[in-house]
Amino acid sequence: MRTYCFFAGFVLALSPLVGPAANAQPVPASPEAAGEAPKEALGAAQAPGLAQYQREALAQNFALAGKELEKQRRAAEVRVVRSAYYPTVDLSARYTHFFFGGLDLGALFNPVYGTLNQVTGQAGFPTDLQLRLPPALDAKLELAQPLYIPALSTAQKLAGLSQQASQVELDLVRREIIAGLRTAYLGHARAAQVAALLRETRALLEENLRVSQQLVAADKQTGDVVFRARAELAAHDQLLRQVEEAQRGGARGQLAARRLA
């Protein structure tokens, strides 16, 4: 009469879901597991919806955004170092006075005109002239081209290595995010399928309990079969609660991988 021995198989098959690993945080996978490039990580061979989750995670993750800004900063440093090799043009202009504040030509002509007035006996020449020269425009255009700067070559190499390191860090964070999201997504999907299967099979255990009670009432079985059927139903419900908790843990892991990784 015992046709429900498959329940023990459920317990063995679902043990990875209800163990400590079910609620653990996603562990970053190796570059081979996460994919060699973002395009591979977002390939069409993935589970439905996972590619969209990965795109959202890469767009919303705070750690990845910080690494992207760091990469841009180091790229700007490389451009600054390279710009030192380029020629520079400097234009400067100012107004200036000649002869320490400006030469007053009237001071030269006024005495001469005064002498002429005395000779002629007439005031025919002005003696109060003010002929100060206007300020002159002094403009300079300088063109400089560095020929040899030993320290500049070393600085350029260091800046290039720093930029490469930032790119490696960015790729590593991206792969860790994708690996963590995959782990959480697949764990959540597996727990959801198992939970649905357990809900469907509960009716079988209920029917087993009902039949066992009828057999005991008809004196065709002993009372221990009823206790065994109730124990199996209680264990089934406990396992279902654990699987549902693992499912919620997978959802939390997806959120953590998308935003806080």
Coordinates of C-alpha atoms in Angstrom, one line a residue:
M1 CA 0.0 0.0 0.0
R2 CA 3.0 2.2 0.4
T3 CA 3.3 4.0 -2.9
Y4 CA 4.9 7.2 -1.7
C5 CA 8.5 6.2 -1.2
F6 CA 9.5 8.9 -3.7
F7 CA 9.3 11.4 -0.8
A8 CA 12.8 10.3 0.4
G9 CA 14.1 11.0 -3.0
F10 CA 12.8 14.6 -2.7
V11 CA 14.7 15.1 0.5
L12 CA 17.9 14.0 -1.1
A13 CA 17.4 16.0 -4.2
L14 CA 16.5 19.2 -2.4
S15 CA 19.2 19.1 0.3
P16 CA 21.5 21.5 -1.6
L17 CA 18.7 24.1 -1.6
V18 CA 18.0 24.0 2.1
G19 CA 21.6 23.8 3.3
P20 CA 23.8 26.7 4.2
A21 CA 24.7 27.3 0.6
A22 CA 21.2 28.2 -0.3
N23 CA 21.3 31.4 1.8
A24 CA 24.9 32.3 1.2
Q25 CA 26.0 35.3 -0.7
P26 CA 26.9 34.8 -4.4
V27 CA 30.5 33.8 -4.7
P28 CA 32.3 35.5 -7.6
A29 CA 33.2 33.0 -10.3
S30 CA 36.4 32.7 -12.2
P31 CA 36.8 34.7 -15.4
E32 CA 36.2 31.4 -17.3
A33 CA 32.9 30.9 -15.4
A34 CA 31.8 34.5 -15.8
G35 CA 32.8 34.8 -19.4
E36 CA 35.8 36.2 -21.2
A37 CA 33.9 39.4 -22.2
P38 CA 30.6 41.2 -21.5
K39 CA 29.3 40.2 -24.9
E40 CA 29.8 36.5 -24.1
A41 CA 28.2 37.1 -20.7
L42 CA 25.1 38.4 -22.4
G43 CA 24.9 35.7 -25.0
A44 CA 21.7 34.3 -26.3
A45 CA 22.3 30.9 -24.8
Q46 CA 21.4 32.1 -21.3
A47 CA 18.2 31.4 -19.4
P48 CA 15.3 33.7 -20.4
G49 CA 15.3 36.9 -18.6
L50 CA 18.9 36.5 -17.3
A51 CA 20.4 38.7 -20.0
Q52 CA 18.0 41.5 -19.1
Y53 CA 18.9 41.2 -15.4
Q54 CA 22.6 41.3 -16.3
R55 CA 22.2 44.4 -18.4
E56 CA 20.3 46.1 -15.5
A57 CA 22.9 45.0 -13.0
L58 CA 25.8 46.4 -15.1
A59 CA 23.9 49.7 -15.5
Q60 CA 22.9 50.1 -11.9
N61 CA 25.7 48.6 -9.8
F62 CA 27.5 51.2 -7.7
A63 CA 30.8 49.5 -7.5
L64 CA 31.0 49.2 -11.3
A65 CA 30.1 52.9 -11.7
G66 CA 32.9 53.8 -9.4
K67 CA 35.4 51.7 -11.4
E68 CA 34.2 53.3 -14.6
L69 CA 34.8 56.8 -13.2
E70 CA 38.3 55.6 -12.1
K71 CA 39.0 54.4 -15.6
Q72 CA 37.9 57.7 -17.1
R73 CA 40.1 59.6 -14.6
R74 CA 43.2 57.6 -15.5
A75 CA 42.5 58.0 -19.2
A76 CA 42.4 61.7 -18.6
E77 CA 45.8 61.5 -16.9
V78 CA 47.2 59.8 -19.9
R79 CA 45.9 62.5 -22.2
V80 CA 47.5 65.2 -19.9
V81 CA 50.9 63.5 -20.0
R82 CA 50.7 63.1 -23.8
S83 CA 49.8 66.7 -24.2
A84 CA 53.2 67.7 -22.9
Y85 CA 54.7 66.6 -26.2
Y86 CA 52.6 69.0 -28.2
P87 CA 53.7 72.6 -29.0
T88 CA 52.2 75.4 -26.9
V89 CA 51.3 78.9 -28.0
D90 CA 51.2 81.8 -25.6
L91 CA 49.7 85.2 -26.5
S92 CA 50.2 88.2 -24.3
A93 CA 49.4 91.8 -24.8
R94 CA 49.7 95.0 -22.8
Y95 CA 49.7 98.8 -23.1
T96 CA 52.9 100.6 -22.1
H97 CA 54.3 104.2 -21.9
F98 CA 57.6 105.1 -23.4
F99 CA 60.3 106.9 -21.3
F100 CA 59.0 106.0 -17.8
G101 CA 55.5 107.2 -17.9
G102 CA 55.4 108.9 -21.3
L103 CA 57.4 111.6 -23.1
D104 CA 55.8 115.1 -23.2
L105 CA 56.9 116.8 -26.4
G106 CA 55.3 120.0 -25.3
A107 CA 58.1 120.4 -22.7
L108 CA 60.5 120.5 -25.6
F109 CA 58.7 123.0 -27.8
N110 CA 57.4 125.4 -25.2
P111 CA 60.9 126.9 -24.3
V112 CA 61.7 127.2 -28.0
Y113 CA 58.4 129.0 -28.7
G114 CA 59.0 131.2 -25.8
T115 CA 62.4 132.3 -27.1
L116 CA 60.9 133.0 -30.5
N117 CA 58.2 135.1 -28.9
Q118 CA 60.9 137.2 -27.2
V119 CA 62.9 137.6 -30.4
T120 CA 59.9 138.7 -32.4
G121 CA 58.4 140.7 -29.6
Q122 CA 55.0 139.1 -30.2
A123 CA 53.1 136.1 -28.7
G124 CA 52.7 134.3 -31.9
F125 CA 53.8 130.9 -30.7
P126 CA 52.0 129.0 -27.9
T127 CA 54.1 128.2 -24.9
D128 CA 51.6 125.8 -23.1
L129 CA 51.6 122.8 -25.4
Q130 CA 51.0 119.3 -23.9
L131 CA 52.0 116.7 -26.5
R132 CA 52.3 113.5 -24.5
L133 CA 52.6 110.3 -26.6
P134 CA 49.8 107.8 -26.2
P135 CA 50.4 104.3 -24.7
A136 CA 51.8 101.8 -27.1
L137 CA 50.5 98.2 -27.5
D138 CA 53.0 95.6 -26.6
A139 CA 51.9 92.2 -27.9
K140 CA 53.9 88.9 -27.9
L141 CA 53.2 85.5 -29.5
E142 CA 55.4 82.7 -28.1
L143 CA 55.6 79.2 -29.6
A144 CA 57.3 76.5 -27.6
Q145 CA 58.1 72.9 -28.6
P146 CA 59.6 70.5 -26.1
L147 CA 62.5 68.6 -27.7
Y148 CA 63.7 66.2 -25.0
I149 CA 62.3 65.7 -21.5
P150 CA 63.6 62.5 -19.9
A151 CA 61.0 62.3 -17.1
L152 CA 58.1 62.7 -19.6
S153 CA 58.7 59.3 -21.2
T154 CA 58.6 57.6 -17.8
A155 CA 55.5 59.5 -16.8
Q156 CA 53.8 58.4 -20.0
K157 CA 54.6 54.7 -19.3
L158 CA 53.3 54.9 -15.8
A159 CA 50.1 56.6 -16.9
G160 CA 49.6 53.9 -19.5
L161 CA 50.1 51.1 -17.0
S162 CA 47.7 52.8 -14.6
Q163 CA 45.1 53.0 -17.3
Q164 CA 45.5 49.3 -18.1
A165 CA 45.2 48.4 -14.5
S166 CA 41.9 50.3 -14.2
Q167 CA 40.6 48.5 -17.2
V168 CA 41.5 45.1 -15.6
E169 CA 39.8 46.1 -12.4
L170 CA 36.7 47.2 -14.3
D171 CA 36.5 43.9 -16.2
L172 CA 37.0 41.9 -12.9
V173 CA 34.2 43.8 -11.1
R174 CA 31.9 43.3 -14.2
R175 CA 32.6 39.5 -14.2
E176 CA 32.0 39.2 -10.4
I177 CA 28.7 41.0 -10.8
I178 CA 27.6 38.7 -13.6
A179 CA 28.8 35.6 -11.8
G180 CA 27.0 36.6 -8.6
L181 CA 23.8 37.4 -10.5
R182 CA 23.9 34.1 -12.3
T183 CA 24.3 32.2 -9.1
A184 CA 21.4 34.0 -7.4
Y185 CA 19.2 33.8 -10.5
L186 CA 19.7 30.1 -11.1
G187 CA 19.3 29.3 -7.4
H188 CA 16.0 31.3 -7.3
A189 CA 14.7 29.6 -10.4
R190 CA 15.6 26.1 -9.1
A191 CA 14.0 26.8 -5.8
A192 CA 10.8 28.2 -7.5
Q193 CA 10.5 25.0 -9.6
V194 CA 11.0 22.7 -6.7
A195 CA 8.5 24.7 -4.6
A196 CA 5.9 24.4 -7.3
L197 CA 6.6 20.6 -7.5
L198 CA 6.2 20.3 -3.8
R199 CA 2.9 22.1 -3.8
E200 CA 1.6 19.8 -6.5
T201 CA 2.7 16.7 -4.7
R202 CA 1.2 17.7 -1.4
A203 CA -2.2 16.4 -2.6
L204 CA -0.7 13.0 -2.9
L205 CA 0.4 13.0 0.7
E206 CA -3.0 14.2 1.8
E207 CA -4.6 11.4 -0.1
N208 CA -2.1 9.0 1.4
L209 CA -3.2 10.2 4.9
R210 CA -6.9 9.8 4.0
V211 CA -6.5 6.3 2.7
S212 CA -4.4 5.3 5.7
Q213 CA -7.1 6.5 8.0
Q214 CA -9.7 4.6 6.1
L215 CA -7.6 1.4 6.2
V216 CA -7.1 1.7 9.9
A217 CA -10.8 2.3 10.4
A218 CA -11.5 -0.8 8.4
D219 CA -9.0 -2.8 10.5
K220 CA -6.9 -3.5 7.5
Q221 CA -3.8 -1.6 8.7
T222 CA -2.4 -0.8 12.1
G223 CA -2.4 2.7 13.5
D224 CA 1.2 3.4 12.9
V225 CA 0.6 4.0 9.2
V226 CA -1.5 7.0 10.1
F227 CA 1.3 8.4 12.2
R228 CA 3.8 7.7 9.4
A229 CA 1.6 9.5 6.9
R230 CA 1.2 12.5 9.1
A231 CA 4.9 12.6 9.7
E232 CA 5.6 12.6 6.0
L233 CA 3.1 15.4 5.4
A234 CA 4.7 17.5 8.2
A235 CA 8.1 16.8 6.8
H236 CA 6.8 17.8 3.4
D237 CA 5.5 21.1 4.7
Q238 CA 8.7 21.8 6.5
L239 CA 10.7 21.2 3.4
L240 CA 8.4 23.4 1.4
R241 CA 9.0 26.3 3.9
Q242 CA 12.7 25.8 3.6
V243 CA 12.6 25.9 -0.2
E244 CA 10.5 29.0 -0.2
E245 CA 13.0 30.6 2.1
A246 CA 15.8 29.6 -0.3
Q247 CA 13.7 31.2 -3.1
R248 CA 13.5 34.5 -1.2
G249 CA 17.2 34.3 -0.5
G250 CA 17.9 34.0 -4.2
A251 CA 15.8 37.0 -4.9
R252 CA 17.7 39.0 -2.3
G253 CA 21.0 37.8 -3.9
Q254 CA 19.8 39.1 -7.2
L255 CA 19.1 42.5 -5.7
A256 CA 22.5 42.5 -4.0
A257 CA 24.3 41.6 -7.2
R258 CA 22.5 44.3 -9.2
R259 CA 23.1 47.2 -6.8
L260 CA 25.4 46.5 -3.9
A261 CA 28.0 44.1 -5.2

